[in-house]
Amino acid sequence: AQKVTQAQTEISVVEKEDVTLDCVYETRDTTYYLFWYKQPPSGELVFLIRRNSFDEQNEISGRYSWNFQKSTSSFNFTITASQVVDSAVYFCALSERDSSYKLIFGSGTRLLVRP
Amino acid sequence: GAGVSQSPRYKVAKRGQDVALRCDPISGHVSLFWYQQALGQGPEFLTYFQNEAQLDKSGLPSDRFFAERPEGSVSTLKIQRTQQEDSAVYLCASSLGDIDQPQHFGDGTRLSIL
């Protein structure tokens, strides 16, 4: 069965520290997509990135980077030089070709960046 | 507006009442999804539309939950005879339709059942 696990419930760092959010997934499908969303206190889910199952190339966007490893079924997210505005709940999600495109979310990691 | 719009933003109802939640997707988005998010949890899938067709309703928790999208645009999620366990944030998302297209979410409707 498909599943997304975010083992870190809450992380607290001091501004400018680097932080990595872990995501492990389970799927039987060979074609799938992985996503990261940010949910600030306002509540709206903000799309950050998607990766498909055939592209293991890591990606960097500004202070954000993502490490996708099929061998360990992981899709980890690193924020470099964290800022207070990064404080939010971050969700990892899985979408499978054979499951009507619905997103299967992890339980989220709450990140608190202290000044 | 450019984003997904949901109304009302907050809804308080007494147990047993019926409620209706509205979602206005991004113009041109053929796919529309409803999710339920309990406090401190990730969103959970409820149902999925492609245009006006409801292709997957496997996540609806009971027959008290009903969703429609009659003209392939605006969607309504209706909950009949509400129960306290229905209290949650209901999120609507839309996308262009392919699996690789990201879903864009609205701000949600926070439903409280007293």
Short mmCIF file of C-alpha atoms in Angstrom, two decimals:
data_model
loop_
_atom_site.label_atom_id
_atom_site.label_comp_id
_atom_site.label_asym_id
_atom_site.label_seq_id
_atom_site.Cartn_x
_atom_site.Cartn_y
_atom_site.Cartn_z
CA ALA A 1 0.00 0.00 0.00
CA GLN A 2 1.14 3.54 -0.60
CA LYS A 3 2.43 5.49 2.36
CA VAL A 4 4.49 8.56 3.19
CA THR A 5 6.38 8.81 6.46
CA GLN A 6 7.78 11.99 7.96
CA ALA A 7 9.36 10.79 11.16
CA GLN A 8 10.32 14.24 12.44
CA THR A 9 7.29 15.76 14.11
CA GLU A 10 8.93 19.05 15.02
CA ILE A 11 12.35 20.62 14.44
CA SER A 12 13.66 23.78 16.05
CA VAL A 13 16.74 25.58 14.73
CA VAL A 14 18.39 28.94 15.13
CA GLU A 15 18.34 31.28 12.17
CA LYS A 16 21.10 30.65 9.59
CA GLU A 17 21.42 26.99 10.50
CA ASP A 18 20.92 24.37 7.80
CA VAL A 19 18.07 21.91 8.35
CA THR A 20 17.02 18.72 6.58
CA LEU A 21 13.48 17.38 6.59
CA ASP A 22 13.18 13.66 5.99
CA CYS A 23 10.61 11.86 3.85
CA VAL A 24 10.31 8.14 3.20
CA TYR A 25 7.68 6.70 0.89
CA GLU A 26 6.23 3.34 -0.06
CA THR A 27 4.68 2.50 -3.41
CA ARG A 28 4.24 -0.46 -5.74
CA ASP A 29 3.78 1.75 -8.77
CA THR A 30 6.72 2.25 -11.11
CA THR A 31 5.48 5.66 -12.22
CA TYR A 32 4.92 8.14 -9.44
CA TYR A 33 5.58 11.71 -8.40
CA LEU A 34 6.84 13.16 -5.17
CA PHE A 35 5.98 16.63 -3.91
CA TRP A 36 6.84 18.98 -1.10
CA TYR A 37 4.33 21.54 0.18
CA LYS A 38 4.71 24.29 2.77
CA GLN A 39 1.85 25.22 5.08
CA PRO A 40 2.44 28.52 6.88
CA PRO A 41 0.27 29.57 9.83
CA SER A 42 -2.23 31.11 7.41
CA GLY A 43 -3.16 27.56 6.38
CA GLU A 44 -2.74 27.56 2.63
CA LEU A 45 -0.66 24.72 1.17
CA VAL A 46 2.06 26.15 -1.04
CA PHE A 47 3.61 23.94 -3.72
CA LEU A 48 7.41 23.80 -3.58
CA ILE A 49 8.62 21.03 -5.87
CA ARG A 50 7.72 17.82 -7.72
CA ARG A 51 9.97 15.00 -8.90
CA ASN A 52 9.08 12.01 -11.03
CA SER A 53 10.19 8.46 -10.34
CA PHE A 54 12.48 8.39 -13.35
CA ASP A 55 14.52 11.43 -12.49
CA GLU A 56 16.83 11.04 -9.51
CA GLN A 57 18.77 14.19 -10.21
CA ASN A 58 18.96 16.38 -7.18
CA GLU A 59 17.55 19.88 -7.46
CA ILE A 60 18.50 23.21 -5.99
CA SER A 61 16.37 26.31 -5.91
CA GLY A 62 17.91 29.18 -4.01
CA ARG A 63 18.24 28.08 -0.39
CA TYR A 64 16.17 24.96 -1.00
CA SER A 65 17.52 21.63 -2.22
CA TRP A 66 16.04 18.17 -2.61
CA ASN A 67 17.71 14.76 -2.52
CA PHE A 68 15.75 11.94 -4.18
CA GLN A 69 17.10 8.42 -3.69
CA LYS A 70 15.06 5.51 -5.05
CA SER A 71 17.36 2.97 -3.41
CA THR A 72 16.21 4.14 0.01
CA SER A 73 12.76 5.42 -1.06
CA SER A 74 13.59 8.83 0.32
CA PHE A 75 12.97 12.38 -0.82
CA ASN A 76 14.64 14.69 1.65
CA PHE A 77 14.42 18.47 1.72
CA THR A 78 17.19 20.77 2.92
CA ILE A 79 16.92 24.44 3.74
CA THR A 80 20.27 26.20 3.81
CA ALA A 81 20.80 29.24 6.01
CA SER A 82 17.31 29.05 7.45
CA GLN A 83 15.27 32.19 8.06
CA VAL A 84 12.42 32.97 10.43
CA VAL A 85 10.05 33.11 7.45
CA ASP A 86 10.78 29.43 6.82
CA SER A 87 8.82 28.56 9.95
CA ALA A 88 5.88 26.43 8.81
CA VAL A 89 4.67 22.86 8.55
CA TYR A 90 6.19 21.02 5.61
CA PHE A 91 4.44 18.10 3.96
CA CYS A 92 5.87 15.47 1.66
CA ALA A 93 3.35 13.83 -0.69
CA LEU A 94 3.16 10.99 -3.19
CA SER A 95 1.03 10.71 -6.33
CA GLU A 96 0.74 7.47 -8.25
CA ARG A 97 -0.27 7.02 -11.86
CA ASP A 98 -2.67 4.24 -10.93
CA SER A 99 -4.39 6.08 -8.08
CA SER A 100 -6.39 8.85 -9.76
CA TYR A 101 -3.67 11.43 -9.17
CA LYS A 102 -4.63 11.93 -5.55
CA LEU A 103 -1.93 13.10 -3.19
CA ILE A 104 -0.98 10.91 -0.26
CA PHE A 105 0.50 13.13 2.41
CA GLY A 106 2.83 12.46 5.28
CA SER A 107 1.91 13.76 8.71
CA GLY A 108 4.12 16.82 8.27
CA THR A 109 7.15 18.29 10.02
CA ARG A 110 6.74 21.51 11.93
CA LEU A 111 9.83 23.70 11.50
CA LEU A 112 10.48 26.51 13.92
CA VAL A 113 13.29 28.89 13.06
CA ARG A 114 14.25 31.07 16.02
CA PRO A 115 15.92 34.45 15.56
CA GLY B 1 -8.64 35.90 -8.57
CA ALA B 2 -5.77 33.77 -9.76
CA GLY B 3 -5.90 31.12 -7.05
CA VAL B 4 -8.31 28.52 -5.74
CA SER B 5 -11.08 30.20 -3.79
CA GLN B 6 -13.00 28.50 -0.99
CA SER B 7 -15.97 29.73 0.98
CA PRO B 8 -16.87 30.13 3.70
CA ARG B 9 -13.51 30.49 5.41
CA TYR B 10 -15.04 29.37 8.71
CA LYS B 11 -18.23 27.48 9.40
CA VAL B 12 -19.78 26.62 12.74
CA ALA B 13 -22.74 24.28 12.80
CA LYS B 14 -24.67 22.33 15.37
CA ARG B 15 -24.53 18.59 15.30
CA GLY B 16 -27.15 17.24 12.95
CA GLN B 17 -27.21 20.24 10.62
CA ASP B 18 -26.33 20.04 6.95
CA VAL B 19 -23.45 22.15 5.59
CA ALA B 20 -22.25 23.07 2.11
CA LEU B 21 -18.71 24.09 1.28
CA ARG B 22 -17.82 25.78 -1.98
CA CYS B 23 -14.70 25.62 -4.12
CA ASP B 24 -13.91 27.80 -7.12
CA PRO B 25 -10.87 26.33 -8.91
CA ILE B 26 -8.28 28.08 -11.01
CA SER B 27 -9.72 28.87 -14.42
CA GLY B 28 -8.88 26.17 -16.95
CA HIS B 29 -8.04 23.50 -14.38
CA VAL B 30 -9.84 20.31 -15.30
CA SER B 31 -9.00 18.38 -12.14
CA LEU B 32 -10.46 19.19 -8.75
CA PHE B 33 -9.79 17.47 -5.45
CA TRP B 34 -11.22 17.66 -1.95
CA TYR B 35 -9.15 16.81 1.11
CA GLN B 36 -9.89 16.72 4.82
CA GLN B 37 -7.23 17.87 7.27
CA ALA B 38 -7.63 17.06 10.95
CA LEU B 39 -5.71 19.11 13.49
CA GLY B 40 -2.02 18.25 13.47
CA GLN B 41 -2.35 15.82 10.57
CA GLY B 42 -1.64 15.80 6.87
CA PRO B 43 -4.52 16.25 4.43
CA GLU B 44 -6.44 13.12 3.50
CA PHE B 45 -8.03 12.57 0.12
CA LEU B 46 -11.81 12.66 -0.13
CA THR B 47 -12.79 12.81 -3.78
CA TYR B 48 -11.60 13.73 -7.29
CA PHE B 49 -13.30 15.25 -10.33
CA GLN B 50 -12.12 15.49 -13.88
CA ASN B 51 -14.30 18.19 -15.40
CA GLU B 52 -17.83 17.30 -14.22
CA ALA B 53 -17.15 13.59 -13.77
CA GLN B 54 -16.49 12.31 -10.27
CA LEU B 55 -13.85 9.69 -10.98
CA ASP B 56 -12.90 8.73 -7.45
CA LYS B 57 -14.90 9.09 -4.26
CA SER B 58 -13.14 6.38 -2.33
CA GLY B 59 -12.03 8.75 0.41
CA LEU B 60 -15.48 9.98 1.43
CA PRO B 61 -15.85 8.72 5.02
CA SER B 62 -19.58 7.99 4.89
CA ASP B 63 -22.70 8.39 2.78
CA ARG B 64 -23.33 11.66 4.63
CA PHE B 65 -20.65 13.20 2.44
CA PHE B 66 -21.56 14.21 -1.09
CA ALA B 67 -19.68 16.26 -3.68
CA GLU B 68 -20.66 17.64 -7.05
CA ARG B 69 -19.23 19.69 -9.87
CA PRO B 70 -22.14 19.95 -12.28
CA GLU B 71 -20.61 22.26 -14.88
CA GLY B 72 -17.01 21.24 -14.54
CA SER B 73 -15.98 24.37 -12.68
CA VAL B 74 -17.27 25.24 -9.19
CA SER B 75 -17.61 22.33 -6.81
CA THR B 76 -19.65 21.88 -3.64
CA LEU B 77 -18.93 19.48 -0.81
CA LYS B 78 -22.04 18.74 1.23
CA ILE B 79 -22.11 17.07 4.60
CA GLN B 80 -25.48 15.92 5.88
CA ARG B 81 -26.41 15.36 9.52
CA THR B 82 -23.02 16.59 10.70
CA GLN B 83 -21.22 14.86 13.55
CA GLN B 84 -18.50 16.18 15.84
CA GLU B 85 -15.90 14.02 14.11
CA ASP B 86 -16.55 16.00 10.92
CA SER B 87 -14.77 18.98 12.49
CA ALA B 88 -11.69 19.63 10.36
CA VAL B 89 -10.29 21.88 7.68
CA TYR B 90 -11.61 21.01 4.24
CA LEU B 91 -9.17 21.80 1.46
CA CYS B 92 -9.89 22.08 -2.21
CA ALA B 93 -7.20 21.80 -4.87
CA SER B 94 -7.16 22.05 -8.63
CA SER B 95 -4.68 21.13 -11.34
CA LEU B 96 -4.30 21.04 -15.08
CA GLY B 97 -5.00 17.33 -15.03
CA ASP B 98 -1.89 15.26 -15.62
CA ILE B 99 -0.20 13.31 -12.86
CA ASP B 100 2.88 15.49 -13.01
CA GLN B 101 0.97 18.72 -12.61
CA PRO B 102 1.03 20.15 -9.11
CA GLN B 103 -2.20 20.63 -7.25
CA HIS B 104 -2.84 24.19 -6.14
CA PHE B 105 -4.70 24.55 -2.90
CA GLY B 106 -7.18 27.03 -1.53
CA ASP B 107 -7.08 28.43 2.01
CA GLY B 108 -9.57 25.84 3.19
CA THR B 109 -12.81 25.94 5.15
CA ARG B 110 -12.46 25.35 8.87
CA LEU B 111 -15.57 23.46 9.97
CA SER B 112 -16.47 23.24 13.63
CA ILE B 113 -19.36 21.06 14.75
CA LEU B 114 -20.74 21.88 18.19
#
